[in-house]
GROMACS .gro file of C-alpha atoms in nm:
model
  254
    1MET     CA    1  -2.032   0.181  -0.893
    2LEU     CA    2  -2.180   0.450  -0.649
    3ALA     CA    3  -1.970   0.693  -0.825
    4ARG     CA    4  -2.092   0.590  -1.185
    5LEU     CA    5  -2.427   0.609  -1.077
    6ILE     CA    6  -2.389   0.961  -0.913
    7ALA     CA    7  -2.195   1.084  -1.238
    8THR     CA    8  -2.500   1.013  -1.444
    9SER     CA    9  -2.677   1.331  -1.279
   10ALA     CA   10  -2.313   1.541  -1.306
   11ALA     CA   11  -2.463   1.859  -1.400
   12ALA     CA   12  -2.701   1.863  -1.110
   13LEU     CA   13  -2.401   1.774  -0.872
   14ALA     CA   14  -2.188   2.053  -1.011
   15LEU     CA   15  -1.846   1.864  -1.040
   16ALA     CA   16  -1.566   2.077  -1.082
   17ALA     CA   17  -1.498   2.054  -1.455
   18VAL     CA   18  -1.207   2.300  -1.499
   19ALA     CA   19  -0.903   2.146  -1.368
   20GLN     CA   20  -0.673   2.331  -1.148
   21PRO     CA   21  -0.307   2.451  -1.226
   22ALA     CA   22  -0.012   2.215  -1.097
   23ALA     CA   23   0.038   2.438  -0.783
   24ALA     CA   24  -0.325   2.479  -0.678
   25GLN     CA   25  -0.429   2.295  -0.344
   26THR     CA   26  -0.806   2.275  -0.248
   27ARG     CA   27  -0.892   2.268   0.110
   28ILE     CA   28  -1.133   1.989   0.227
   29ALA     CA   29  -1.250   1.979   0.597
   30VAL     CA   30  -1.287   1.678   0.810
   31GLY     CA   31  -1.647   1.564   0.746
   32GLU     CA   32  -1.654   1.709   0.392
   33GLN     CA   33  -1.715   1.547   0.065
   34SER     CA   34  -1.623   1.725  -0.262
   35GLY     CA   35  -1.639   1.628  -0.615
   36ALA     CA   36  -1.387   1.720  -0.910
   37THR     CA   37  -1.257   1.612  -1.265
   38LEU     CA   38  -0.933   1.485  -1.377
   39ASN     CA   39  -0.888   1.550  -1.747
   40ALA     CA   40  -0.629   1.662  -1.995
   41GLN     CA   41  -0.561   2.015  -1.814
   42SER     CA   42  -0.490   1.851  -1.497
   43PRO     CA   43  -0.134   1.838  -1.370
   44LYS     CA   44   0.059   1.528  -1.452
   45LEU     CA   45   0.304   1.305  -1.265
   46ALA     CA   46   0.630   1.189  -1.404
   47ASP     CA   47   0.458   0.863  -1.514
   48GLY     CA   48   0.196   1.063  -1.696
   49SER     CA   49  -0.095   1.018  -1.461
   50TYR     CA   50  -0.335   1.293  -1.382
   51TYR     CA   51  -0.385   1.420  -1.023
   52GLN     CA   52  -0.523   1.710  -0.815
   53CYS     CA   53  -0.405   1.830  -0.458
   54TRP     CA   54  -0.601   1.859  -0.154
   55VAL     CA   55  -0.518   1.973   0.178
   56VAL     CA   56  -0.666   1.883   0.516
   57GLU     CA   57  -0.612   1.987   0.871
   58ALA     CA   58  -0.664   1.669   1.065
   59ARG     CA   59  -0.517   1.800   1.399
   60GLY     CA   60  -0.405   1.476   1.508
   61GLN     CA   61  -0.730   1.305   1.523
   62PRO     CA   62  -0.807   0.974   1.346
   63ILE     CA   63  -0.940   1.021   0.997
   64THR     CA   64  -1.068   0.816   0.690
   65ILE     CA   65  -0.996   0.939   0.354
   66ASP     CA   66  -1.199   0.782   0.050
   67LEU     CA   67  -1.146   0.844  -0.316
   68MET     CA   68  -1.414   0.717  -0.542
   69SER     CA   69  -1.499   0.711  -0.906
   70GLY     CA   70  -1.684   0.523  -1.186
   71PHE     CA   71  -1.441   0.641  -1.463
   72PHE     CA   72  -1.110   0.554  -1.356
   73ASP     CA   73  -0.880   0.330  -1.125
   74THR     CA   74  -0.825   0.550  -0.850
   75PHE     CA   75  -0.503   0.586  -0.649
   76LEU     CA   76  -0.479   0.780  -0.333
   77VAL     CA   77  -0.165   0.920  -0.164
   78VAL     CA   78  -0.109   1.126   0.145
   79GLY     CA   79   0.197   1.297   0.260
   80THR     CA   80   0.367   1.621   0.320
   81GLY     CA   81   0.566   1.880   0.136
   82SER     CA   82   0.493   2.198  -0.064
   83ASP     CA   83   0.294   2.024  -0.351
   84CYS     CA   84   0.136   1.696  -0.418
   85GLY     CA   85   0.355   1.629  -0.739
   86ASP     CA   86   0.636   1.403  -0.762
   87SER     CA   87   0.851   1.570  -0.480
   88MET     CA   88   0.570   1.512  -0.216
   89THR     CA   89   0.698   1.307   0.077
   90ALA     CA   90   0.444   1.025   0.080
   91ILE     CA   91   0.313   0.882   0.414
   92ALA     CA   92   0.076   0.632   0.288
   93ALA     CA   93  -0.062   0.509  -0.054
   94ASP     CA   94  -0.359   0.300  -0.144
   95ASP     CA   95  -0.512   0.168  -0.489
   96ASP     CA   96  -0.816  -0.033  -0.377
   97SER     CA   97  -0.881  -0.063  -0.034
   98GLY     CA   98  -1.231   0.086  -0.110
   99ASN     CA   99  -1.509  -0.097  -0.274
  100ASN     CA  100  -1.401  -0.225  -0.624
  101THR     CA  101  -1.133   0.005  -0.767
  102ASN     CA  102  -1.196   0.290  -0.490
  103ALA     CA  103  -0.911   0.382  -0.276
  104GLN     CA  104  -0.933   0.432   0.107
  105ILE     CA  105  -0.661   0.540   0.368
  106SER     CA  106  -0.734   0.584   0.734
  107GLY     CA  107  -0.526   0.667   1.036
  108THR     CA  108  -0.399   0.935   1.259
  109PHE     CA  109  -0.173   1.174   1.097
  110ASP     CA  110   0.021   1.396   1.347
  111VAL     CA  111   0.098   1.663   1.108
  112PRO     CA  112  -0.058   2.007   1.083
  113ARG     CA  113  -0.127   2.007   0.703
  114LEU     CA  114  -0.181   1.668   0.556
  115LEU     CA  115  -0.164   1.684   0.158
  116ILE     CA  116  -0.387   1.432  -0.037
  117ARG     CA  117  -0.313   1.330  -0.400
  118ALA     CA  118  -0.612   1.235  -0.585
  119ASN     CA  119  -0.450   1.052  -0.863
  120ALA     CA  120  -0.538   0.811  -1.142
  121PHE     CA  121  -0.390   0.462  -1.155
  122ASN     CA  122  -0.311   0.456  -1.509
  123ALA     CA  123  -0.151   0.733  -1.725
  124GLY     CA  124  -0.404   0.922  -1.946
  125GLU     CA  125  -0.700   0.817  -1.728
  126GLY     CA  126  -0.942   1.083  -1.599
  127GLY     CA  127  -1.320   1.163  -1.541
  128ASN     CA  128  -1.505   1.285  -1.240
  129TYR     CA  129  -1.450   1.157  -0.898
  130TRP     CA  130  -1.545   1.242  -0.533
  131ILE     CA  131  -1.325   1.277  -0.234
  132LYS     CA  132  -1.444   1.230   0.117
  133VAL     CA  133  -1.285   1.298   0.460
  134THR     CA  134  -1.435   1.145   0.769
  135ALA     CA  135  -1.362   1.141   1.134
  136GLY     CA  136  -1.248   0.831   1.285
  137LEU     CA  137  -1.149   0.483   1.139
  138PRO     CA  138  -1.373   0.258   0.936
  139GLU     CA  139  -1.637   0.067   1.133
  140VAL     CA  140  -1.566  -0.243   0.937
  141GLU     CA  141  -1.294  -0.478   0.973
  142GLU     CA  142  -0.957  -0.314   1.083
  143ARG     CA  143  -0.760  -0.185   0.754
  144LEU     CA  144  -0.433  -0.341   0.736
  145GLY     CA  145  -0.285  -0.124   0.442
  146SER     CA  146  -0.245  -0.237   0.098
  147MET     CA  147   0.003  -0.396  -0.136
  148ASP     CA  148   0.136  -0.081  -0.234
  149ALA     CA  149   0.258   0.031   0.135
  150LEU     CA  150   0.264  -0.313   0.336
  151PRO     CA  151   0.110  -0.285   0.715
  152GLN     CA  152   0.365  -0.290   1.001
  153VAL     CA  153   0.318  -0.639   1.147
  154THR     CA  154   0.482  -0.883   1.401
  155SER     CA  155   0.570  -1.216   1.253
  156GLU     CA  156   0.443  -1.513   1.434
  157TRP     CA  157   0.763  -1.729   1.354
  158GLY     CA  158   1.059  -1.723   1.527
  159THR     CA  159   1.441  -1.719   1.433
  160GLU     CA  160   1.510  -2.097   1.480
  161THR     CA  161   1.742  -2.230   1.218
  162TYR     CA  162   1.460  -2.455   1.039
  163VAL     CA  163   1.243  -2.152   1.039
  164CYS     CA  164   1.484  -1.929   0.878
  165ALA     CA  165   1.603  -2.188   0.638
  166GLY     CA  166   1.244  -2.246   0.525
  167ALA     CA  167   1.186  -1.862   0.481
  168TYR     CA  168   1.483  -1.838   0.242
  169ARG     CA  169   1.370  -2.145   0.037
  170ALA     CA  170   1.038  -1.999   0.000
  171MET     CA  171   1.194  -1.706  -0.186
  172GLY     CA  172   1.244  -1.929  -0.475
  173GLU     CA  173   0.865  -1.937  -0.523
  174LEU     CA  174   0.785  -1.572  -0.383
  175LYS     CA  175   1.060  -1.347  -0.524
  176GLN     CA  176   0.880  -1.283  -0.863
  177TYR     CA  177   0.582  -1.154  -0.636
  178VAL     CA  178   0.767  -0.965  -0.352
  179GLY     CA  179   1.081  -0.866  -0.558
  180ARG     CA  180   0.941  -0.489  -0.567
  181TYR     CA  181   0.986  -0.445  -0.218
  182GLY     CA  182   1.291  -0.281  -0.083
  183ASN     CA  183   1.608  -0.478  -0.166
  184VAL     CA  184   1.444  -0.827  -0.224
  185ALA     CA  185   1.549  -0.828  -0.577
  186SER     CA  186   1.927  -0.776  -0.506
  187ILE     CA  187   1.957  -1.063  -0.262
  188ASP     CA  188   2.089  -1.392  -0.327
  189TYR     CA  189   1.843  -1.610  -0.103
  190ALA     CA  190   1.976  -1.949  -0.221
  191ALA     CA  191   2.312  -1.870  -0.092
  192ARG     CA  192   2.150  -1.768   0.244
  193ASP     CA  193   1.980  -2.069   0.243
  194ARG     CA  194   2.296  -2.289   0.201
  195GLN     CA  195   2.460  -2.094   0.495
  196VAL     CA  196   2.170  -2.135   0.735
  197SER     CA  197   2.090  -2.506   0.629
  198GLY     CA  198   2.448  -2.598   0.718
  199ARG     CA  199   2.348  -2.548   1.089
  200LEU     CA  200   2.043  -2.774   1.077
  201SER     CA  201   2.038  -3.118   1.264
  202THR     CA  202   1.920  -3.414   1.086
  203GLY     CA  203   1.584  -3.389   1.247
  204GLU     CA  204   1.548  -3.025   1.131
  205ALA     CA  205   1.568  -3.070   0.762
  206GLY     CA  206   1.210  -3.197   0.711
  207SER     CA  207   1.089  -2.879   0.932
  208ALA     CA  208   1.290  -2.652   0.717
  209ASP     CA  209   1.096  -2.797   0.386
  210PHE     CA  210   0.772  -2.785   0.598
  211MET     CA  211   0.826  -2.432   0.673
  212SER     CA  212   0.912  -2.340   0.344
  213SER     CA  213   0.574  -2.458   0.209
  214ALA     CA  214   0.367  -2.296   0.477
  215LEU     CA  215   0.530  -1.952   0.445
  216ALA     CA  216   0.497  -1.944   0.071
  217LEU     CA  217   0.144  -2.048   0.116
  218GLU     CA  218   0.099  -1.767   0.345
  219ALA     CA  219   0.221  -1.510   0.125
  220LEU     CA  220   0.069  -1.614  -0.182
  221ASN     CA  221  -0.273  -1.628  -0.017
  222GLY     CA  222  -0.213  -1.282   0.069
  223PHE     CA  223  -0.196  -1.177  -0.281
  224ILE     CA  224  -0.486  -1.405  -0.405
  225ASP     CA  225  -0.714  -1.316  -0.108
  226ASP     CA  226  -0.603  -0.925  -0.080
  227LYS     CA  227  -0.448  -0.964   0.268
  228PRO     CA  228  -0.146  -0.737   0.269
  229GLN     CA  229  -0.059  -0.852   0.631
  230ASN     CA  230   0.008  -1.205   0.500
  231VAL     CA  231   0.298  -1.066   0.278
  232ALA     CA  232   0.405  -0.826   0.537
  233SER     CA  233   0.448  -1.121   0.798
  234TYR     CA  234   0.649  -1.320   0.537
  235LEU     CA  235   0.892  -1.034   0.480
  236GLU     CA  236   0.895  -0.954   0.858
  237THR     CA  237   1.006  -1.330   0.906
  238VAL     CA  238   1.267  -1.291   0.650
  239ALA     CA  239   1.408  -0.956   0.811
  240ALA     CA  240   1.402  -1.101   1.135
  241CYS     CA  241   1.602  -1.389   1.032
  242ASP     CA  242   1.864  -1.154   0.818
  243ARG     CA  243   1.907  -0.992   1.135
  244ALA     CA  244   1.942  -1.298   1.365
  245TYR     CA  245   2.220  -1.427   1.121
  246GLY     CA  246   2.394  -1.115   1.044
  247PHE     CA  247   2.282  -1.044   0.704
  248ASN     CA  248   2.186  -0.741   0.536
  249PRO     CA  249   1.831  -0.750   0.625
  250VAL     CA  250   1.524  -0.725   0.351
  251THR     CA  251   1.352  -0.384   0.366
  252ARG     CA  252   0.988  -0.461   0.301
  253TYR     CA  253   0.896  -0.116   0.164
  254ARG     CA  254   0.969   0.051  -0.185
   0.00000   0.00000   0.00000
């Protein structure tokens, strides 16, 4: 990785080797790149992972934030509050939307002071890293979020009876993958399937089975091909069906 190649000449690049105290916040401007180090002297989150806190004043313009390292799996969180610790109010988070295990978040953040948490994904990991803030959104394909914070999408499917029966049936295969989103794990989708399926006509029974397979495939391909929009589309279909049939709706976000 680029960050690892850069790190071989760390002395010449003068990366910050001394960790800052938990309350320290380093300013970074739009258009600036800076290096630092996560180590045993860095502040920790409740999960045991090291982090450092950066602050940018984006002034409502679109920006892209990159967190890069060849020494640890990066995890990037932006939000608001007084500190980047566990009490920070997160707006967006990303694990690996950058190349390899690098993280990237882009968007327009209408807050005067945006906190940036440069974090290691795993407890105890550390090393040199680079953080970069650039004006504008990526010029590559549109970023559609990550599995940690699913993007907002509009489902292509409606709320016809066979669609909703299929969406609930697909959950039997998908719940182990999507159970971490909102209240998914606490909902009995088999019971919802039975209630909705009772309204199916004879000709719609086969269509419900087809929809179940199609929706399960769509969501699973999202995990396989790293397309969080596919997972979001499936959960949005489930949520729309919940609302249409008077159920407590699924919440997509953790």
